[in-house]
């Protein structure tokens, strides 16, 4: 397996697939992100928000939002948009008040470049909401990717062989801190379901255990093996 993710293939894939939250596992992912954002976001009308890699998804939020995505078709109904790679956001320094980058978008990118770019375009005291799939997930337990800082995985997604990066939680948190971000809040989800997925390799069956997140999110040793994590950060300098 080569050591890169082909962004041309990623663009083609998302231009060809309108429904990406296609089973109970991914629908729960989408709902968890939406609930976190609605609970933790507070935007005023005069603030500018970047929804990075949005695919046109608003997650139920309103505000002065610019949507950005590499796949043009996903933003066909959006008027305020940028088509491009979030590693290079074509705006001036400190342009945005808030940045949302969820749906594991950063798992398709060079995380260090993305976080550096987010630091550049975000105002001081601005907030970043970042969600990703970590290598800490129990689904990688026993493999050479488990808790590895950076690696590439291959999966079957929507009947297509799919490649993306995974990062350890520590790696992403260290990148954020090195760029002047303070992590204010974090939430893991797909906790016990990640263990069931490792055992069964069945997403729909594993998703039956997502209700246990409400219990096991209080147990650090277990919740850190989740398949997804979302962070709320503030740019402090």
mmCIF file of C-alpha atoms in Angstrom:
data_model
loop_
_atom_site.group_PDB
_atom_site.id
_atom_site.type_symbol
_atom_site.label_atom_id
_atom_site.label_comp_id
_atom_site.label_asym_id
_atom_site.label_seq_id
_atom_site.Cartn_x
_atom_site.Cartn_y
_atom_site.Cartn_z
ATOM 1 C CA UNK A 1 0.000 0.000 0.000
ATOM 2 C CA UNK A 2 1.452 3.386 -0.940
ATOM 3 C CA UNK A 3 1.721 6.147 1.614
ATOM 4 C CA UNK A 4 -0.699 8.759 0.325
ATOM 5 C CA UNK A 5 -4.369 9.533 -0.083
ATOM 6 C CA UNK A 6 -5.360 10.440 -3.636
ATOM 7 C CA UNK A 7 -7.393 13.658 -3.422
ATOM 8 C CA UNK A 8 -8.509 13.307 -7.037
ATOM 9 C CA UNK A 9 -10.099 9.982 -6.131
ATOM 10 C CA UNK A 10 -11.666 11.507 -3.021
ATOM 11 C CA UNK A 11 -13.133 14.352 -5.076
ATOM 12 C CA UNK A 12 -14.511 11.866 -7.620
ATOM 13 C CA UNK A 13 -15.971 9.644 -4.888
ATOM 14 C CA UNK A 14 -17.895 12.423 -3.148
ATOM 15 C CA UNK A 15 -19.076 13.942 -6.401
ATOM 16 C CA UNK A 16 -20.600 10.557 -7.259
ATOM 17 C CA UNK A 17 -22.240 9.759 -3.896
ATOM 18 C CA UNK A 18 -25.038 11.966 -2.625
ATOM 19 C CA UNK A 19 -25.832 9.878 0.463
ATOM 20 C CA UNK A 20 -22.816 9.322 2.726
ATOM 21 C CA UNK A 21 -24.546 8.736 6.091
ATOM 22 C CA UNK A 22 -25.966 5.592 4.591
ATOM 23 C CA UNK A 23 -26.310 3.103 7.486
ATOM 24 C CA UNK A 24 -27.100 3.167 11.205
ATOM 25 C CA UNK A 25 -23.410 3.527 12.163
ATOM 26 C CA UNK A 26 -22.889 6.649 10.063
ATOM 27 C CA UNK A 27 -26.309 8.103 10.849
ATOM 28 C CA UNK A 28 -25.414 7.921 14.536
ATOM 29 C CA UNK A 29 -22.092 9.616 13.737
ATOM 30 C CA UNK A 30 -23.908 12.443 11.973
ATOM 31 C CA UNK A 31 -26.411 12.828 14.803
ATOM 32 C CA UNK A 32 -23.675 12.867 17.473
ATOM 33 C CA UNK A 33 -21.810 15.623 15.631
ATOM 34 C CA UNK A 34 -24.998 17.618 15.140
ATOM 35 C CA UNK A 35 -25.971 17.396 18.824
ATOM 36 C CA UNK A 36 -22.483 18.431 19.980
ATOM 37 C CA UNK A 37 -22.433 21.441 17.668
ATOM 38 C CA UNK A 38 -25.928 22.582 18.556
ATOM 39 C CA UNK A 39 -25.090 22.333 22.262
ATOM 40 C CA UNK A 40 -21.699 24.057 22.074
ATOM 41 C CA UNK A 41 -21.943 26.585 19.223
ATOM 42 C CA UNK A 42 -23.109 30.144 19.719
ATOM 43 C CA UNK A 43 -22.796 32.379 16.659
ATOM 44 C CA UNK A 44 -23.876 35.995 16.266
ATOM 45 C CA UNK A 45 -25.158 37.358 12.957
ATOM 46 C CA UNK A 46 -22.069 39.503 12.342
ATOM 47 C CA UNK A 47 -19.621 36.598 12.732
ATOM 48 C CA UNK A 48 -18.220 34.658 9.772
ATOM 49 C CA UNK A 49 -18.086 30.855 9.969
ATOM 50 C CA UNK A 50 -16.087 28.451 7.809
ATOM 51 C CA UNK A 51 -17.697 25.037 7.421
ATOM 52 C CA UNK A 52 -14.614 23.196 6.149
ATOM 53 C CA UNK A 53 -15.325 20.104 4.067
ATOM 54 C CA UNK A 54 -19.030 20.544 4.709
ATOM 55 C CA UNK A 55 -20.473 18.622 1.785
ATOM 56 C CA UNK A 56 -23.350 21.110 2.102
ATOM 57 C CA UNK A 57 -24.290 19.840 5.566
ATOM 58 C CA UNK A 58 -25.286 22.634 7.980
ATOM 59 C CA UNK A 59 -25.665 20.305 11.006
ATOM 60 C CA UNK A 60 -28.758 22.303 11.895
ATOM 61 C CA UNK A 61 -26.769 25.504 12.473
ATOM 62 C CA UNK A 62 -27.536 28.961 11.135
ATOM 63 C CA UNK A 63 -25.274 31.949 10.668
ATOM 64 C CA UNK A 64 -23.085 33.705 8.142
ATOM 65 C CA UNK A 65 -21.431 30.534 6.867
ATOM 66 C CA UNK A 66 -19.032 29.893 4.007
ATOM 67 C CA UNK A 67 -19.072 26.262 2.939
ATOM 68 C CA UNK A 68 -15.871 24.746 1.575
ATOM 69 C CA UNK A 69 -15.417 21.372 -0.074
ATOM 70 C CA UNK A 70 -13.180 19.670 -2.604
ATOM 71 C CA UNK A 71 -16.208 18.048 -4.292
ATOM 72 C CA UNK A 72 -18.061 20.733 -6.239
ATOM 73 C CA UNK A 73 -21.278 18.770 -6.688
ATOM 74 C CA UNK A 74 -21.846 18.548 -2.923
ATOM 75 C CA UNK A 75 -22.147 22.347 -2.800
ATOM 76 C CA UNK A 76 -24.332 22.715 -5.889
ATOM 77 C CA UNK A 77 -27.217 24.204 -3.868
ATOM 78 C CA UNK A 78 -24.997 26.431 -1.703
ATOM 79 C CA UNK A 79 -24.470 30.057 -2.730
ATOM 80 C CA UNK A 80 -21.710 31.111 -0.321
ATOM 81 C CA UNK A 81 -18.962 28.599 -1.056
ATOM 82 C CA UNK A 82 -15.333 27.829 -1.835
ATOM 83 C CA UNK A 83 -14.353 24.817 -3.932
ATOM 84 C CA UNK A 84 -10.954 23.526 -2.865
ATOM 85 C CA UNK A 85 -8.706 21.673 -0.454
ATOM 86 C CA UNK A 86 -8.900 22.815 3.178
ATOM 87 C CA UNK A 87 -5.108 22.637 3.389
ATOM 88 C CA UNK A 88 -5.195 25.950 1.488
ATOM 89 C CA UNK A 89 -8.072 28.300 2.328
ATOM 90 C CA UNK A 90 -8.020 31.287 -0.077
ATOM 91 C CA UNK A 91 -8.840 34.080 2.379
ATOM 92 C CA UNK A 92 -6.874 36.693 4.331
ATOM 93 C CA UNK A 93 -5.347 36.031 7.738
ATOM 94 C CA UNK A 94 -7.742 36.035 10.719
ATOM 95 C CA UNK A 95 -10.798 36.144 8.463
ATOM 96 C CA UNK A 96 -13.137 33.777 10.312
ATOM 97 C CA UNK A 97 -14.655 33.967 13.788
ATOM 98 C CA UNK A 98 -15.366 30.226 13.905
ATOM 99 C CA UNK A 99 -14.340 27.108 11.986
ATOM 100 C CA UNK A 100 -16.271 23.837 11.848
ATOM 101 C CA UNK A 101 -14.392 20.832 10.459
ATOM 102 C CA UNK A 102 -16.348 17.671 11.165
ATOM 103 C CA UNK A 103 -17.430 14.501 9.397
ATOM 104 C CA UNK A 104 -13.830 13.225 9.696
ATOM 105 C CA UNK A 105 -12.821 15.629 6.909
ATOM 106 C CA UNK A 106 -9.312 16.049 8.338
ATOM 107 C CA UNK A 107 -8.796 12.284 7.903
ATOM 108 C CA UNK A 108 -8.391 12.956 4.173
ATOM 109 C CA UNK A 109 -5.732 15.622 4.668
ATOM 110 C CA UNK A 110 -2.303 16.426 5.977
ATOM 111 C CA UNK A 111 -3.433 17.271 9.502
ATOM 112 C CA UNK A 112 -0.435 19.483 10.246
ATOM 113 C CA UNK A 113 -1.115 21.625 7.159
ATOM 114 C CA UNK A 114 -4.827 21.896 7.924
ATOM 115 C CA UNK A 115 -4.379 22.908 11.555
ATOM 116 C CA UNK A 116 -1.689 25.434 10.591
ATOM 117 C CA UNK A 117 -4.027 26.896 7.969
ATOM 118 C CA UNK A 118 -6.916 27.032 10.432
ATOM 119 C CA UNK A 119 -4.685 28.942 12.849
ATOM 120 C CA UNK A 120 -3.865 31.422 10.072
ATOM 121 C CA UNK A 121 -7.441 32.160 8.976
ATOM 122 C CA UNK A 122 -9.070 32.127 12.432
ATOM 123 C CA UNK A 123 -9.294 35.244 14.570
ATOM 124 C CA UNK A 124 -7.756 35.294 18.050
ATOM 125 C CA UNK A 125 -10.336 33.981 20.553
ATOM 126 C CA UNK A 126 -12.118 32.278 17.670
ATOM 127 C CA UNK A 127 -13.372 28.717 18.086
ATOM 128 C CA UNK A 128 -12.524 25.577 16.135
ATOM 129 C CA UNK A 129 -14.751 22.506 16.207
ATOM 130 C CA UNK A 130 -12.757 19.522 14.981
ATOM 131 C CA UNK A 131 -13.947 15.912 14.667
ATOM 132 C CA UNK A 132 -11.848 12.992 13.479
ATOM 133 C CA UNK A 133 -11.363 9.220 13.550
ATOM 134 C CA UNK A 134 -8.472 8.326 15.872
ATOM 135 C CA UNK A 135 -6.047 5.418 15.706
ATOM 136 C CA UNK A 136 -6.836 4.892 19.413
ATOM 137 C CA UNK A 137 -10.080 3.220 18.345
ATOM 138 C CA UNK A 138 -10.462 -0.347 19.525
ATOM 139 C CA UNK A 139 -11.250 -1.324 15.943
ATOM 140 C CA UNK A 140 -7.479 -1.161 15.291
ATOM 141 C CA UNK A 141 -6.489 -3.047 18.453
ATOM 142 C CA UNK A 142 -3.904 -5.732 17.681
ATOM 143 C CA UNK A 143 -2.796 -4.081 14.433
ATOM 144 C CA UNK A 144 0.312 -1.989 13.758
ATOM 145 C CA UNK A 145 -1.964 1.054 13.342
ATOM 146 C CA UNK A 146 -3.308 1.024 16.899
ATOM 147 C CA UNK A 147 -2.440 4.344 18.611
ATOM 148 C CA UNK A 148 0.047 5.131 15.833
ATOM 149 C CA UNK A 149 0.556 8.879 15.331
ATOM 150 C CA UNK A 150 -0.183 8.823 11.596
ATOM 151 C CA UNK A 151 -1.078 5.997 9.226
ATOM 152 C CA UNK A 152 -3.324 5.137 6.276
ATOM 153 C CA UNK A 153 -6.169 2.656 6.363
ATOM 154 C CA UNK A 154 -8.181 0.996 3.602
ATOM 155 C CA UNK A 155 -11.865 0.228 4.058
ATOM 156 C CA UNK A 156 -14.875 -0.728 1.955
ATOM 157 C CA UNK A 157 -17.166 2.290 2.026
ATOM 158 C CA UNK A 158 -20.269 2.506 -0.162
ATOM 159 C CA UNK A 159 -18.998 -0.527 -2.109
ATOM 160 C CA UNK A 160 -15.794 1.327 -2.938
ATOM 161 C CA UNK A 161 -12.255 0.675 -1.717
ATOM 162 C CA UNK A 162 -11.606 3.742 0.384
ATOM 163 C CA UNK A 163 -8.362 5.198 1.752
ATOM 164 C CA UNK A 164 -7.888 7.797 4.456
ATOM 165 C CA UNK A 165 -5.533 8.853 7.224
ATOM 166 C CA UNK A 166 -6.004 8.092 10.894
ATOM 167 C CA UNK A 167 -4.242 9.981 13.680
ATOM 168 C CA UNK A 168 -3.716 9.353 17.360
ATOM 169 C CA UNK A 169 -5.533 11.647 19.764
ATOM 170 C CA UNK A 170 -2.204 12.732 21.223
ATOM 171 C CA UNK A 171 -0.861 13.635 17.780
ATOM 172 C CA UNK A 172 -3.818 15.899 16.935
ATOM 173 C CA UNK A 173 -3.872 17.473 20.390
ATOM 174 C CA UNK A 174 -0.144 18.224 20.190
ATOM 175 C CA UNK A 175 -0.596 19.813 16.751
ATOM 176 C CA UNK A 176 -3.383 21.997 18.087
ATOM 177 C CA UNK A 177 -1.393 23.114 21.111
ATOM 178 C CA UNK A 178 1.694 23.836 18.997
ATOM 179 C CA UNK A 179 -0.427 26.164 16.834
ATOM 180 C CA UNK A 180 -1.773 28.100 19.797
ATOM 181 C CA UNK A 181 -5.087 26.329 20.299
ATOM 182 C CA UNK A 182 -6.506 25.584 23.713
ATOM 183 C CA UNK A 183 -8.717 22.487 23.917
ATOM 184 C CA UNK A 184 -11.809 23.416 25.918
ATOM 185 C CA UNK A 185 -13.993 20.379 25.518
ATOM 186 C CA UNK A 186 -13.896 16.919 23.987
ATOM 187 C CA UNK A 187 -16.451 14.205 23.453
ATOM 188 C CA UNK A 188 -15.958 10.659 22.261
ATOM 189 C CA UNK A 189 -18.624 8.546 20.607
ATOM 190 C CA UNK A 190 -18.845 5.042 19.148
ATOM 191 C CA UNK A 191 -17.205 3.744 22.327
ATOM 192 C CA UNK A 192 -18.449 0.210 23.067
ATOM 193 C CA UNK A 193 -19.586 -0.023 19.457
ATOM 194 C CA UNK A 194 -15.908 0.253 18.392
ATOM 195 C CA UNK A 195 -15.174 -2.903 20.414
ATOM 196 C CA UNK A 196 -18.127 -4.721 18.839
ATOM 197 C CA UNK A 197 -16.989 -3.586 15.393
ATOM 198 C CA UNK A 198 -13.508 -5.000 16.058
ATOM 199 C CA UNK A 199 -15.041 -8.362 16.972
ATOM 200 C CA UNK A 200 -17.768 -8.629 14.322
ATOM 201 C CA UNK A 201 -16.657 -6.304 11.477
ATOM 202 C CA UNK A 202 -20.370 -5.505 11.112
ATOM 203 C CA UNK A 203 -21.200 -1.780 11.232
ATOM 204 C CA UNK A 204 -24.957 -2.160 11.518
ATOM 205 C CA UNK A 205 -24.693 -4.690 14.346
ATOM 206 C CA UNK A 206 -22.054 -2.626 16.177
ATOM 207 C CA UNK A 207 -24.296 0.444 15.928
ATOM 208 C CA UNK A 208 -26.844 -1.307 18.140
ATOM 209 C CA UNK A 209 -24.499 -0.587 21.071
ATOM 210 C CA UNK A 210 -24.214 3.174 20.559
ATOM 211 C CA UNK A 211 -26.707 3.861 23.345
ATOM 212 C CA UNK A 212 -24.016 2.747 25.800
ATOM 213 C CA UNK A 213 -22.022 5.896 24.954
ATOM 214 C CA UNK A 214 -24.121 7.735 27.533
ATOM 215 C CA UNK A 215 -22.678 5.458 30.233
ATOM 216 C CA UNK A 216 -19.115 4.773 29.116
ATOM 217 C CA UNK A 217 -18.295 8.373 28.202
ATOM 218 C CA UNK A 218 -17.633 8.809 31.936
ATOM 219 C CA UNK A 219 -14.886 6.142 31.957
ATOM 220 C CA UNK A 220 -11.628 7.601 30.529
ATOM 221 C CA UNK A 221 -9.876 4.286 29.916
ATOM 222 C CA UNK A 222 -12.737 2.972 27.800
ATOM 223 C CA UNK A 223 -13.913 6.172 26.091
ATOM 224 C CA UNK A 224 -10.417 6.783 24.716
ATOM 225 C CA UNK A 225 -10.893 3.682 22.549
ATOM 226 C CA UNK A 226 -13.791 5.330 20.695
ATOM 227 C CA UNK A 227 -14.018 5.403 16.909
ATOM 228 C CA UNK A 228 -14.730 9.156 16.836
ATOM 229 C CA UNK A 229 -13.825 12.216 18.866
ATOM 230 C CA UNK A 230 -14.867 15.853 18.565
ATOM 231 C CA UNK A 231 -12.968 18.775 20.094
ATOM 232 C CA UNK A 232 -13.947 22.367 20.836
ATOM 233 C CA UNK A 233 -10.863 24.596 20.771
ATOM 234 C CA UNK A 234 -10.047 28.293 21.148
ATOM 235 C CA UNK A 235 -7.240 30.136 19.378
ATOM 236 C CA UNK A 236 -5.482 31.868 22.254
ATOM 237 C CA UNK A 237 -2.632 33.743 20.531
#
